[in-house]
Amino acid sequence: MRILTLPLVLCSLMLLSNNVCYIFPTEINGLKTACRNGWNLINGRCFKYVPSRMTWAKAERNCISMGGNLASVHSSEDYYDIQSLIRRVTHELKETWIGGSDAAEEGNWSWTDGTLMTFTNWCPGEPNNGGWRQHCMQMNYSGEKCWDDQRCAVKQPSVCVSKN
């Protein structure tokens, strides 16, 4: 019992000063087991829905300021779980920025967090680079609630994934 006393006291002090405190491991075999306050654990990574409407670039900077990036999606399970997070917060599935972009090279989509894009969920006929100006990825597009390339200047909510 004495072994846990000091961590519990320190944790209590941290919580009083609005810091996050974990008593148990927050990562096992590279997968997170807990997230900071306001973040949601999904398949071993921490995600946060940001309802503020921003351009894609501002949304990415906002995620970076919170220690992450716009979300990368690596499986259909990830996608449906992120949709569930959005639905839980908004009670609907709004079009939402995620971290895919082909701004560096047309047609070569990549995630801003540096992970490989091995899974895609494009809507039929997408990405189409409509008007030759669509370089940013949104989810929950159309009735099919799939991915679409969109003009980066459009303002909409976003989902971040945490690096730590």
CSV table of N, CA and C in Angstrom, one decimal:
chain,number,residue,atom,x,y,z
A,1,MET,N,0.8,-1.2,0.0
A,1,MET,CA,0.0,0.0,0.0
A,1,MET,C,0.9,1.3,0.0
A,2,ARG,N,2.0,1.2,0.7
A,2,ARG,CA,2.9,2.4,0.7
A,2,ARG,C,3.4,2.8,-0.6
A,3,ILE,N,3.6,1.8,-1.5
A,3,ILE,CA,4.1,2.0,-2.8
A,3,ILE,C,3.2,2.9,-3.6
A,4,LEU,N,1.9,2.8,-3.5
A,4,LEU,CA,1.0,3.6,-4.3
A,4,LEU,C,0.7,5.0,-3.6
A,5,THR,N,1.1,5.2,-2.3
A,5,THR,CA,0.8,6.4,-1.6
A,5,THR,C,1.4,7.6,-2.3
A,6,LEU,N,2.7,7.6,-2.6
A,6,LEU,CA,3.3,8.8,-3.2
A,6,LEU,C,2.8,9.1,-4.6
A,7,PRO,N,2.6,8.1,-5.5
A,7,PRO,CA,2.0,8.4,-6.8
A,7,PRO,C,0.6,9.0,-6.6
A,8,LEU,N,-0.2,8.5,-5.7
A,8,LEU,CA,-1.6,9.0,-5.5
A,8,LEU,C,-1.6,10.4,-5.1
A,9,VAL,N,-0.6,10.8,-4.1
A,9,VAL,CA,-0.5,12.1,-3.6
A,9,VAL,C,-0.1,13.1,-4.8
A,10,LEU,N,0.9,12.6,-5.5
A,10,LEU,CA,1.4,13.5,-6.6
A,10,LEU,C,0.3,13.6,-7.7
A,11,CYS,N,-0.4,12.6,-8.0
A,11,CYS,CA,-1.5,12.6,-9.0
A,11,CYS,C,-2.6,13.6,-8.5
A,12,SER,N,-2.9,13.5,-7.2
A,12,SER,CA,-3.9,14.5,-6.7
A,12,SER,C,-3.5,15.9,-6.9
A,13,LEU,N,-2.2,16.2,-6.6
A,13,LEU,CA,-1.7,17.5,-6.7
A,13,LEU,C,-1.8,18.0,-8.2
A,14,MET,N,-1.4,17.1,-9.1
A,14,MET,CA,-1.4,17.4,-10.5
A,14,MET,C,-2.9,17.7,-11.0
A,15,LEU,N,-3.8,16.9,-10.5
A,15,LEU,CA,-5.2,17.1,-10.9
A,15,LEU,C,-5.7,18.4,-10.4
A,16,LEU,N,-5.3,18.8,-9.2
A,16,LEU,CA,-5.7,20.1,-8.7
A,16,LEU,C,-5.2,21.3,-9.5
A,17,SER,N,-4.0,21.1,-10.2
A,17,SER,CA,-3.5,22.1,-11.0
A,17,SER,C,-3.8,22.0,-12.5
A,18,ASN,N,-4.9,21.2,-12.7
A,18,ASN,CA,-5.4,21.0,-14.1
A,18,ASN,C,-4.5,20.2,-15.0
A,19,ASN,N,-3.5,19.5,-14.5
A,19,ASN,CA,-2.7,18.6,-15.3
A,19,ASN,C,-3.3,17.2,-15.3
A,20,VAL,N,-2.9,16.5,-16.3
A,20,VAL,CA,-3.4,15.1,-16.5
A,20,VAL,C,-2.4,14.2,-15.7
A,21,CYS,N,-3.0,13.2,-15.1
A,21,CYS,CA,-2.2,12.3,-14.3
A,21,CYS,C,-2.6,10.8,-14.6
A,22,TYR,N,-1.7,10.0,-14.9
A,22,TYR,CA,-2.0,8.6,-15.2
A,22,TYR,C,-1.3,7.8,-14.1
A,23,ILE,N,-2.0,6.9,-13.4
A,23,ILE,CA,-1.4,6.0,-12.4
A,23,ILE,C,-1.0,4.7,-13.1
A,24,PHE,N,-1.8,4.3,-14.1
A,24,PHE,CA,-1.5,3.1,-14.8
A,24,PHE,C,-0.8,3.3,-16.1
A,25,PRO,N,-0.2,2.3,-16.7
A,25,PRO,CA,0.6,2.6,-18.0
A,25,PRO,C,-0.4,3.2,-19.1
A,26,THR,N,0.1,4.1,-19.8
A,26,THR,CA,-0.7,4.7,-20.9
A,26,THR,C,-0.4,4.1,-22.2
A,27,GLU,N,0.5,3.2,-22.3
A,27,GLU,CA,0.9,2.5,-23.6
A,27,GLU,C,1.4,1.1,-23.3
A,28,ILE,N,0.9,0.2,-24.1
A,28,ILE,CA,1.3,-1.2,-24.0
A,28,ILE,C,1.6,-1.7,-25.4
A,29,ASN,N,2.8,-2.2,-25.7
A,29,ASN,CA,3.2,-2.6,-27.0
A,29,ASN,C,2.9,-1.6,-28.1
A,30,GLY,N,3.1,-0.3,-27.8
A,30,GLY,CA,3.0,0.7,-28.8
A,30,GLY,C,1.5,1.2,-29.0
A,31,LEU,N,0.6,0.6,-28.3
A,31,LEU,CA,-0.8,1.0,-28.3
A,31,LEU,C,-1.2,1.8,-27.1
A,32,LYS,N,-1.8,2.9,-27.2
A,32,LYS,CA,-2.3,3.7,-26.1
A,32,LYS,C,-3.4,2.9,-25.3
A,33,THR,N,-3.4,3.0,-24.0
A,33,THR,CA,-4.4,2.5,-23.2
A,33,THR,C,-5.3,3.5,-22.5
A,34,ALA,N,-4.8,4.8,-22.6
A,34,ALA,CA,-5.5,5.9,-22.0
A,34,ALA,C,-5.1,7.2,-22.8
A,35,CYS,N,-6.1,8.2,-22.7
A,35,CYS,CA,-5.8,9.5,-23.4
A,35,CYS,C,-6.0,10.6,-22.4
A,36,ARG,N,-5.4,11.7,-22.8
A,36,ARG,CA,-5.6,13.0,-22.0
A,36,ARG,C,-7.1,13.3,-22.0
A,37,ASN,N,-7.4,14.1,-21.0
A,37,ASN,CA,-8.8,14.6,-20.9
A,37,ASN,C,-9.3,15.3,-22.2
A,38,GLY,N,-10.5,14.9,-22.6
A,38,GLY,CA,-11.0,15.5,-23.8
A,38,GLY,C,-10.7,14.8,-25.1
A,39,TRP,N,-9.8,13.8,-25.0
A,39,TRP,CA,-9.4,13.0,-26.1
A,39,TRP,C,-10.0,11.6,-26.0
A,40,ASN,N,-10.3,10.9,-27.0
A,40,ASN,CA,-11.0,9.6,-27.0
A,40,ASN,C,-10.1,8.5,-27.6
A,41,LEU,N,-10.0,7.4,-26.8
A,41,LEU,CA,-9.2,6.3,-27.3
A,41,LEU,C,-9.9,5.5,-28.3
A,42,ILE,N,-9.3,5.3,-29.5
A,42,ILE,CA,-9.9,4.6,-30.6
A,42,ILE,C,-8.8,3.7,-31.2
A,43,ASN,N,-8.9,2.4,-31.1
A,43,ASN,CA,-8.0,1.5,-31.6
A,43,ASN,C,-6.5,1.8,-31.3
A,44,GLY,N,-6.3,2.1,-30.0
A,44,GLY,CA,-4.9,2.4,-29.6
A,44,GLY,C,-4.3,3.7,-29.9
A,45,ARG,N,-5.2,4.7,-30.4
A,45,ARG,CA,-4.7,6.0,-30.7
A,45,ARG,C,-5.8,7.0,-30.0
A,46,CYS,N,-5.3,8.2,-29.8
A,46,CYS,CA,-6.2,9.2,-29.2
A,46,CYS,C,-6.7,10.2,-30.2
A,47,PHE,N,-8.0,10.4,-30.2
A,47,PHE,CA,-8.7,11.3,-31.2
A,47,PHE,C,-9.5,12.4,-30.5
A,48,LYS,N,-9.6,13.5,-31.1
A,48,LYS,CA,-10.4,14.6,-30.6
A,48,LYS,C,-11.2,15.3,-31.7
A,49,TYR,N,-12.5,15.4,-31.5
A,49,TYR,CA,-13.4,16.1,-32.5
A,49,TYR,C,-13.3,17.6,-32.1
A,50,VAL,N,-13.1,18.4,-33.1
A,50,VAL,CA,-13.0,19.9,-32.9
A,50,VAL,C,-14.2,20.5,-33.7
A,51,PRO,N,-15.2,21.0,-33.0
A,51,PRO,CA,-16.4,21.5,-33.7
A,51,PRO,C,-16.2,22.9,-34.3
A,52,SER,N,-15.2,23.6,-34.0
A,52,SER,CA,-14.9,24.9,-34.6
A,52,SER,C,-14.7,24.8,-36.0
A,53,ARG,N,-15.4,25.7,-36.8
A,53,ARG,CA,-15.2,25.6,-38.3
A,53,ARG,C,-14.0,26.4,-38.7
A,54,MET,N,-13.0,25.7,-39.3
A,54,MET,CA,-11.8,26.3,-39.8
A,54,MET,C,-11.4,25.8,-41.2
A,55,THR,N,-10.5,26.5,-41.8
A,55,THR,CA,-10.0,26.0,-43.1
A,55,THR,C,-9.1,24.8,-42.7
A,56,TRP,N,-8.8,24.0,-43.7
A,56,TRP,CA,-8.0,22.8,-43.5
A,56,TRP,C,-6.7,23.1,-42.9
A,57,ALA,N,-6.0,24.1,-43.4
A,57,ALA,CA,-4.7,24.5,-42.9
A,57,ALA,C,-4.8,25.0,-41.4
A,58,LYS,N,-5.8,25.8,-41.1
A,58,LYS,CA,-5.9,26.2,-39.7
A,58,LYS,C,-6.3,25.0,-38.8
A,59,ALA,N,-7.1,24.1,-39.3
A,59,ALA,CA,-7.4,22.9,-38.5
A,59,ALA,C,-6.2,22.1,-38.2
A,60,GLU,N,-5.3,22.0,-39.2
A,60,GLU,CA,-4.0,21.2,-39.0
A,60,GLU,C,-3.2,22.0,-38.0
A,61,ARG,N,-3.0,23.3,-38.1
A,61,ARG,CA,-2.2,24.0,-37.1
A,61,ARG,C,-2.9,23.9,-35.7
A,62,ASN,N,-4.2,23.9,-35.6
A,62,ASN,CA,-4.8,23.7,-34.3
A,62,ASN,C,-4.5,22.3,-33.7
A,63,CYS,N,-4.6,21.3,-34.6
A,63,CYS,CA,-4.2,20.0,-34.1
A,63,CYS,C,-2.7,19.9,-33.6
A,64,ILE,N,-1.8,20.6,-34.4
A,64,ILE,CA,-0.4,20.6,-34.0
A,64,ILE,C,-0.3,21.3,-32.6
A,65,SER,N,-1.0,22.4,-32.4
A,65,SER,CA,-0.9,23.1,-31.1
A,65,SER,C,-1.4,22.3,-30.0
A,66,MET,N,-2.2,21.2,-30.2
A,66,MET,CA,-2.6,20.3,-29.2
A,66,MET,C,-1.8,19.0,-29.1
A,67,GLY,N,-0.7,19.0,-29.9
A,67,GLY,CA,0.2,17.8,-29.8
A,67,GLY,C,-0.1,16.7,-30.8
A,68,GLY,N,-0.8,17.1,-31.9
A,68,GLY,CA,-1.2,16.1,-32.9
A,68,GLY,C,-1.2,16.6,-34.3
A,69,ASN,N,-2.0,15.9,-35.1
A,69,ASN,CA,-2.2,16.3,-36.5
A,69,ASN,C,-3.7,16.0,-36.8
A,70,LEU,N,-4.1,16.5,-38.0
A,70,LEU,CA,-5.4,16.1,-38.4
A,70,LEU,C,-5.4,14.6,-38.5
A,71,ALA,N,-6.5,13.9,-38.3
A,71,ALA,CA,-6.5,12.5,-38.2
A,71,ALA,C,-6.2,11.7,-39.4
A,72,SER,N,-5.4,10.7,-39.3
A,72,SER,CA,-5.2,9.7,-40.3
A,72,SER,C,-6.1,8.5,-40.0
A,73,VAL,N,-6.6,7.8,-41.1
A,73,VAL,CA,-7.5,6.7,-41.0
A,73,VAL,C,-6.9,5.5,-41.6
A,74,HIS,N,-6.7,4.4,-40.8
A,74,HIS,CA,-6.0,3.2,-41.3
A,74,HIS,C,-6.8,2.0,-41.6
A,75,SER,N,-8.1,2.1,-41.3
A,75,SER,CA,-8.9,0.9,-41.5
A,75,SER,C,-10.4,1.3,-41.5
A,76,SER,N,-11.3,0.4,-42.0
A,76,SER,CA,-12.7,0.7,-41.9
A,76,SER,C,-13.1,0.8,-40.5
A,77,GLU,N,-12.5,0.0,-39.6
A,77,GLU,CA,-12.9,0.1,-38.2
A,77,GLU,C,-12.5,1.5,-37.6
A,78,ASP,N,-11.3,2.0,-37.9
A,78,ASP,CA,-11.0,3.4,-37.6
A,78,ASP,C,-12.1,4.4,-38.0
A,79,TYR,N,-12.4,4.2,-39.3
A,79,TYR,CA,-13.4,5.2,-39.9
A,79,TYR,C,-14.7,5.2,-39.2
A,80,TYR,N,-15.3,4.0,-38.9
A,80,TYR,CA,-16.6,3.9,-38.3
A,80,TYR,C,-16.5,4.4,-36.8
A,81,ASP,N,-15.3,4.1,-36.2
A,81,ASP,CA,-15.2,4.6,-34.8
A,81,ASP,C,-15.0,6.1,-34.7
A,82,ILE,N,-14.4,6.7,-35.7
A,82,ILE,CA,-14.3,8.1,-35.7
A,82,ILE,C,-15.6,8.7,-36.0
A,83,GLN,N,-16.4,8.1,-36.9
A,83,GLN,CA,-17.8,8.6,-37.2
A,83,GLN,C,-18.6,8.5,-35.9
A,84,SER,N,-18.4,7.4,-35.1
A,84,SER,CA,-19.2,7.3,-33.9
A,84,SER,C,-18.8,8.4,-32.9
A,85,LEU,N,-17.6,8.8,-32.9
A,85,LEU,CA,-17.1,9.9,-32.0
A,85,LEU,C,-17.8,11.2,-32.5
A,86,ILE,N,-17.8,11.5,-33.8
A,86,ILE,CA,-18.5,12.7,-34.3
A,86,ILE,C,-20.0,12.6,-34.0
A,87,ARG,N,-20.6,11.5,-34.2
A,87,ARG,CA,-22.1,11.3,-33.9
A,87,ARG,C,-22.4,11.5,-32.4
A,88,ARG,N,-21.5,11.0,-31.6
A,88,ARG,CA,-21.7,11.2,-30.1
A,88,ARG,C,-21.7,12.7,-29.7
A,89,VAL,N,-20.8,13.4,-30.3
A,89,VAL,CA,-20.6,14.9,-30.0
A,89,VAL,C,-21.7,15.7,-30.7
A,90,THR,N,-22.0,15.4,-31.9
A,90,THR,CA,-22.9,16.3,-32.7
A,90,THR,C,-24.3,15.8,-33.0
A,91,HIS,N,-24.5,14.5,-32.7
A,91,HIS,CA,-25.8,13.8,-33.0
A,91,HIS,C,-26.1,13.8,-34.5
A,92,GLU,N,-25.0,13.9,-35.3
A,92,GLU,CA,-25.2,13.8,-36.8
A,92,GLU,C,-23.8,13.5,-37.3
A,93,LEU,N,-23.7,13.3,-38.6
A,93,LEU,CA,-22.4,13.1,-39.3
A,93,LEU,C,-22.1,14.2,-40.3
A,94,LYS,N,-21.5,15.2,-39.7
A,94,LYS,CA,-21.1,16.4,-40.5
A,94,LYS,C,-19.9,16.2,-41.3
A,95,GLU,N,-19.8,16.8,-42.5
A,95,GLU,CA,-18.5,16.8,-43.2
A,95,GLU,C,-17.5,17.4,-42.3
A,96,THR,N,-16.3,16.7,-42.3
A,96,THR,CA,-15.3,17.0,-41.3
A,96,THR,C,-13.9,16.8,-41.9
A,97,TRP,N,-13.0,17.7,-41.6
A,97,TRP,CA,-11.6,17.6,-42.1
A,97,TRP,C,-10.9,16.4,-41.4
A,98,ILE,N,-10.2,15.7,-42.2
A,98,ILE,CA,-9.2,14.7,-41.7
A,98,ILE,C,-7.9,15.0,-42.4
A,99,GLY,N,-6.8,14.3,-42.1
A,99,GLY,CA,-5.4,14.8,-42.4
A,99,GLY,C,-4.9,14.4,-43.8
A,100,GLY,N,-5.7,14.0,-44.8
A,100,GLY,CA,-5.2,13.7,-46.1
A,100,GLY,C,-5.1,14.9,-47.0
A,101,SER,N,-4.0,14.9,-47.8
A,101,SER,CA,-3.9,16.0,-48.7
A,101,SER,C,-3.0,15.6,-49.9
A,102,ASP,N,-3.3,16.2,-51.1
A,102,ASP,CA,-2.4,16.0,-52.2
A,102,ASP,C,-1.9,17.3,-52.7
A,103,ALA,N,-1.8,18.3,-51.8
A,103,ALA,CA,-1.3,19.6,-52.2
A,103,ALA,C,0.2,19.6,-52.6
A,104,ALA,N,1.0,18.7,-52.1
A,104,ALA,CA,2.4,18.6,-52.5
A,104,ALA,C,2.6,18.1,-53.9
A,105,GLU,N,1.7,17.1,-54.3
A,105,GLU,CA,1.8,16.5,-55.6
A,105,GLU,C,0.4,16.0,-56.0
A,106,GLU,N,-0.2,16.6,-57.0
A,106,GLU,CA,-1.5,16.2,-57.5
A,106,GLU,C,-1.7,14.7,-57.6
A,107,GLY,N,-2.7,14.2,-57.0
A,107,GLY,CA,-3.0,12.8,-57.1
A,107,GLY,C,-2.2,11.9,-56.2
A,108,ASN,N,-1.2,12.4,-55.5
A,108,ASN,CA,-0.4,11.6,-54.5
A,108,ASN,C,-0.9,12.0,-53.1
A,109,TRP,N,-1.8,11.3,-52.5
A,109,TRP,CA,-2.4,11.6,-51.2
A,109,TRP,C,-1.6,11.1,-50.1
A,110,SER,N,-1.4,11.9,-49.1
A,110,SER,CA,-0.6,11.5,-47.9
A,110,SER,C,-1.2,12.0,-46.6
A,111,TRP,N,-0.9,11.4,-45.5
A,111,TRP,CA,-1.4,11.9,-44.2
A,111,TRP,C,-0.4,12.9,-43.6
A,112,THR,N,-0.9,13.9,-42.9
A,112,THR,CA,-0.1,14.9,-42.3
A,112,THR,C,0.7,14.4,-41.1
A,113,ASP,N,0.3,13.3,-40.5
A,113,ASP,CA,1.0,12.7,-39.4
A,113,ASP,C,2.2,11.8,-39.8
A,114,GLY,N,2.4,11.7,-41.2
A,114,GLY,CA,3.5,11.0,-41.7
A,114,GLY,C,3.3,9.5,-41.8
A,115,THR,N,2.1,9.0,-41.4
A,115,THR,CA,1.9,7.6,-41.6
A,115,THR,C,1.5,7.3,-43.1
A,116,LEU,N,1.7,6.0,-43.5
A,116,LEU,CA,1.3,5.7,-44.9
A,116,LEU,C,-0.2,5.6,-45.1
A,117,MET,N,-0.6,6.0,-46.3
A,117,MET,CA,-2.0,5.8,-46.6
A,117,MET,C,-2.2,4.5,-47.2
A,118,THR,N,-2.6,3.5,-46.4
A,118,THR,CA,-2.8,2.1,-46.9
A,118,THR,C,-4.2,1.8,-47.1
A,119,PHE,N,-5.1,2.6,-46.5
A,119,PHE,CA,-6.6,2.4,-46.5
A,119,PHE,C,-7.2,3.6,-47.1
A,120,THR,N,-8.2,3.5,-48.0
A,120,THR,CA,-8.9,4.7,-48.5
A,120,THR,C,-10.4,4.3,-48.4
A,121,ASN,N,-11.2,5.4,-48.4
A,121,ASN,CA,-12.7,5.3,-48.4
A,121,ASN,C,-13.3,6.3,-49.2
A,122,TRP,N,-12.8,6.5,-50.5
A,122,TRP,CA,-13.2,7.6,-51.4
A,122,TRP,C,-14.7,7.3,-51.8
A,123,CYS,N,-15.5,8.3,-52.0
A,123,CYS,CA,-16.8,8.2,-52.5
A,123,CYS,C,-16.6,7.8,-54.0
A,124,PRO,N,-17.6,7.3,-54.7
A,124,PRO,CA,-17.5,7.0,-56.1
A,124,PRO,C,-17.2,8.2,-56.9
A,125,GLY,N,-16.2,8.1,-57.8
A,125,GLY,CA,-15.8,9.3,-58.6
A,125,GLY,C,-14.9,10.2,-57.9
A,126,GLU,N,-14.5,10.0,-56.7
A,126,GLU,CA,-13.5,10.8,-56.0
A,126,GLU,C,-12.2,10.1,-55.8
A,127,PRO,N,-11.1,10.8,-55.6
A,127,PRO,CA,-11.0,12.3,-55.7
A,127,PRO,C,-11.1,12.8,-57.1
A,128,ASN,N,-11.7,13.9,-57.3
A,128,ASN,CA,-11.9,14.4,-58.7
A,128,ASN,C,-11.2,15.7,-59.0
A,129,ASN,N,-10.7,16.3,-57.9
A,129,ASN,CA,-10.0,17.6,-58.1
A,129,ASN,C,-10.8,18.6,-58.8
A,130,GLY,N,-12.1,18.7,-58.4
A,130,GLY,CA,-13.1,19.6,-59.0
A,130,GLY,C,-12.6,21.0,-59.1
A,131,GLY,N,-12.6,21.6,-60.3
A,131,GLY,CA,-12.1,22.9,-60.6
A,131,GLY,C,-10.6,23.0,-60.4
A,132,TRP,N,-9.9,21.9,-60.3
A,132,TRP,CA,-8.4,21.8,-60.1
A,132,TRP,C,-8.0,22.6,-58.9
A,133,ARG,N,-8.9,22.6,-57.9
A,133,ARG,CA,-8.5,23.3,-56.6
A,133,ARG,C,-8.9,22.4,-55.4
A,134,GLN,N,-9.1,21.2,-55.5
A,134,GLN,CA,-9.5,20.4,-54.3
A,134,GLN,C,-8.3,19.5,-53.9
A,135,HIS,N,-7.6,19.9,-52.8
A,135,HIS,CA,-6.4,19.2,-52.3
A,135,HIS,C,-6.5,18.8,-50.9
A,136,CYS,N,-7.6,18.9,-50.3
A,136,CYS,CA,-7.8,18.5,-48.8
A,136,CYS,C,-8.9,17.5,-48.7
A,137,MET,N,-8.7,16.6,-47.7
A,137,MET,CA,-9.6,15.5,-47.5
A,137,MET,C,-10.7,15.8,-46.4
A,138,GLN,N,-11.9,15.5,-46.8
A,138,GLN,CA,-13.0,15.6,-45.8
A,138,GLN,C,-13.7,14.2,-45.7
A,139,MET,N,-14.2,13.9,-44.6
A,139,MET,CA,-15.0,12.7,-44.4
A,139,MET,C,-16.5,13.0,-44.3
A,140,ASN,N,-17.3,12.0,-44.3
A,140,ASN,CA,-18.7,12.1,-44.2
A,140,ASN,C,-19.4,12.9,-45.3
A,141,TYR,N,-18.8,12.7,-46.5
A,141,TYR,CA,-19.3,13.4,-47.7
A,141,TYR,C,-20.5,12.6,-48.3
A,142,SER,N,-21.5,13.3,-48.8
A,142,SER,CA,-22.7,12.8,-49.5
A,142,SER,C,-23.5,11.8,-48.6
A,143,GLY,N,-24.5,11.2,-49.2
A,143,GLY,CA,-25.3,10.3,-48.4
A,143,GLY,C,-24.5,9.0,-48.1
A,144,GLU,N,-23.4,8.8,-48.8
A,144,GLU,CA,-22.7,7.6,-48.5
A,144,GLU,C,-21.7,7.7,-47.4
A,145,LYS,N,-21.5,9.0,-46.9
A,145,LYS,CA,-20.6,9.3,-45.8
A,145,LYS,C,-19.2,8.8,-46.0
A,146,CYS,N,-18.6,9.1,-47.2
A,146,CYS,CA,-17.3,8.6,-47.5
A,146,CYS,C,-16.4,9.8,-47.7
A,147,TRP,N,-15.2,9.6,-48.3
A,147,TRP,CA,-14.2,10.6,-48.4
A,147,TRP,C,-14.4,11.4,-49.7
A,148,ASP,N,-14.0,12.7,-49.7
A,148,ASP,CA,-14.1,13.6,-50.8
A,148,ASP,C,-12.9,14.5,-50.8
A,149,ASP,N,-12.4,14.9,-51.9
A,149,ASP,CA,-11.4,16.0,-52.0
A,149,ASP,C,-12.2,17.3,-52.0
A,150,GLN,N,-11.7,18.3,-51.3
A,150,GLN,CA,-12.5,19.5,-51.1
A,150,GLN,C,-11.5,20.7,-51.2
A,151,ARG,N,-12.0,21.9,-51.5
A,151,ARG,CA,-11.1,23.1,-51.5
A,151,ARG,C,-10.7,23.3,-50.0
A,152,CYS,N,-9.4,23.6,-49.9
A,152,CYS,CA,-8.9,23.7,-48.5
A,152,CYS,C,-9.3,24.9,-47.8
A,153,ALA,N,-9.9,25.9,-48.5
A,153,ALA,CA,-10.3,27.2,-47.9
A,153,ALA,C,-11.7,27.0,-47.2
A,154,VAL,N,-12.4,25.9,-47.5
A,154,VAL,CA,-13.8,25.7,-46.9
A,154,VAL,C,-13.6,25.6,-45.4
A,155,LYS,N,-14.5,26.1,-44.6
A,155,LYS,CA,-14.4,26.1,-43.2
A,155,LYS,C,-15.4,25.0,-42.7
A,156,GLN,N,-14.8,24.1,-41.9
A,156,GLN,CA,-15.6,23.0,-41.3
A,156,GLN,C,-14.9,22.4,-40.1
A,157,PRO,N,-15.6,21.6,-39.3
A,157,PRO,CA,-15.0,21.0,-38.1
A,157,PRO,C,-13.9,20.0,-38.5
A,158,SER,N,-13.2,19.5,-37.6
A,158,SER,CA,-12.1,18.6,-37.8
A,158,SER,C,-11.9,17.5,-36.8
A,159,VAL,N,-11.1,16.5,-37.1
A,159,VAL,CA,-10.8,15.5,-36.1
A,159,VAL,C,-9.2,15.4,-36.0
A,160,CYS,N,-8.7,15.5,-34.8
A,160,CYS,CA,-7.3,15.4,-34.6
A,160,CYS,C,-6.9,14.0,-34.1
A,161,VAL,N,-5.7,13.6,-34.3
A,161,VAL,CA,-5.1,12.4,-33.7
A,161,VAL,C,-3.8,12.9,-32.9
A,162,SER,N,-3.7,12.4,-31.7
A,162,SER,CA,-2.6,12.8,-30.8
A,162,SER,C,-1.3,12.0,-31.1
A,163,LYS,N,-0.2,12.7,-31.0
A,163,LYS,CA,1.1,12.0,-31.1
A,163,LYS,C,1.6,11.5,-29.8
A,164,ASN,N,1.0,12.1,-28.7
A,164,ASN,CA,1.5,11.6,-27.4
A,164,ASN,C,0.3,11.4,-26.4
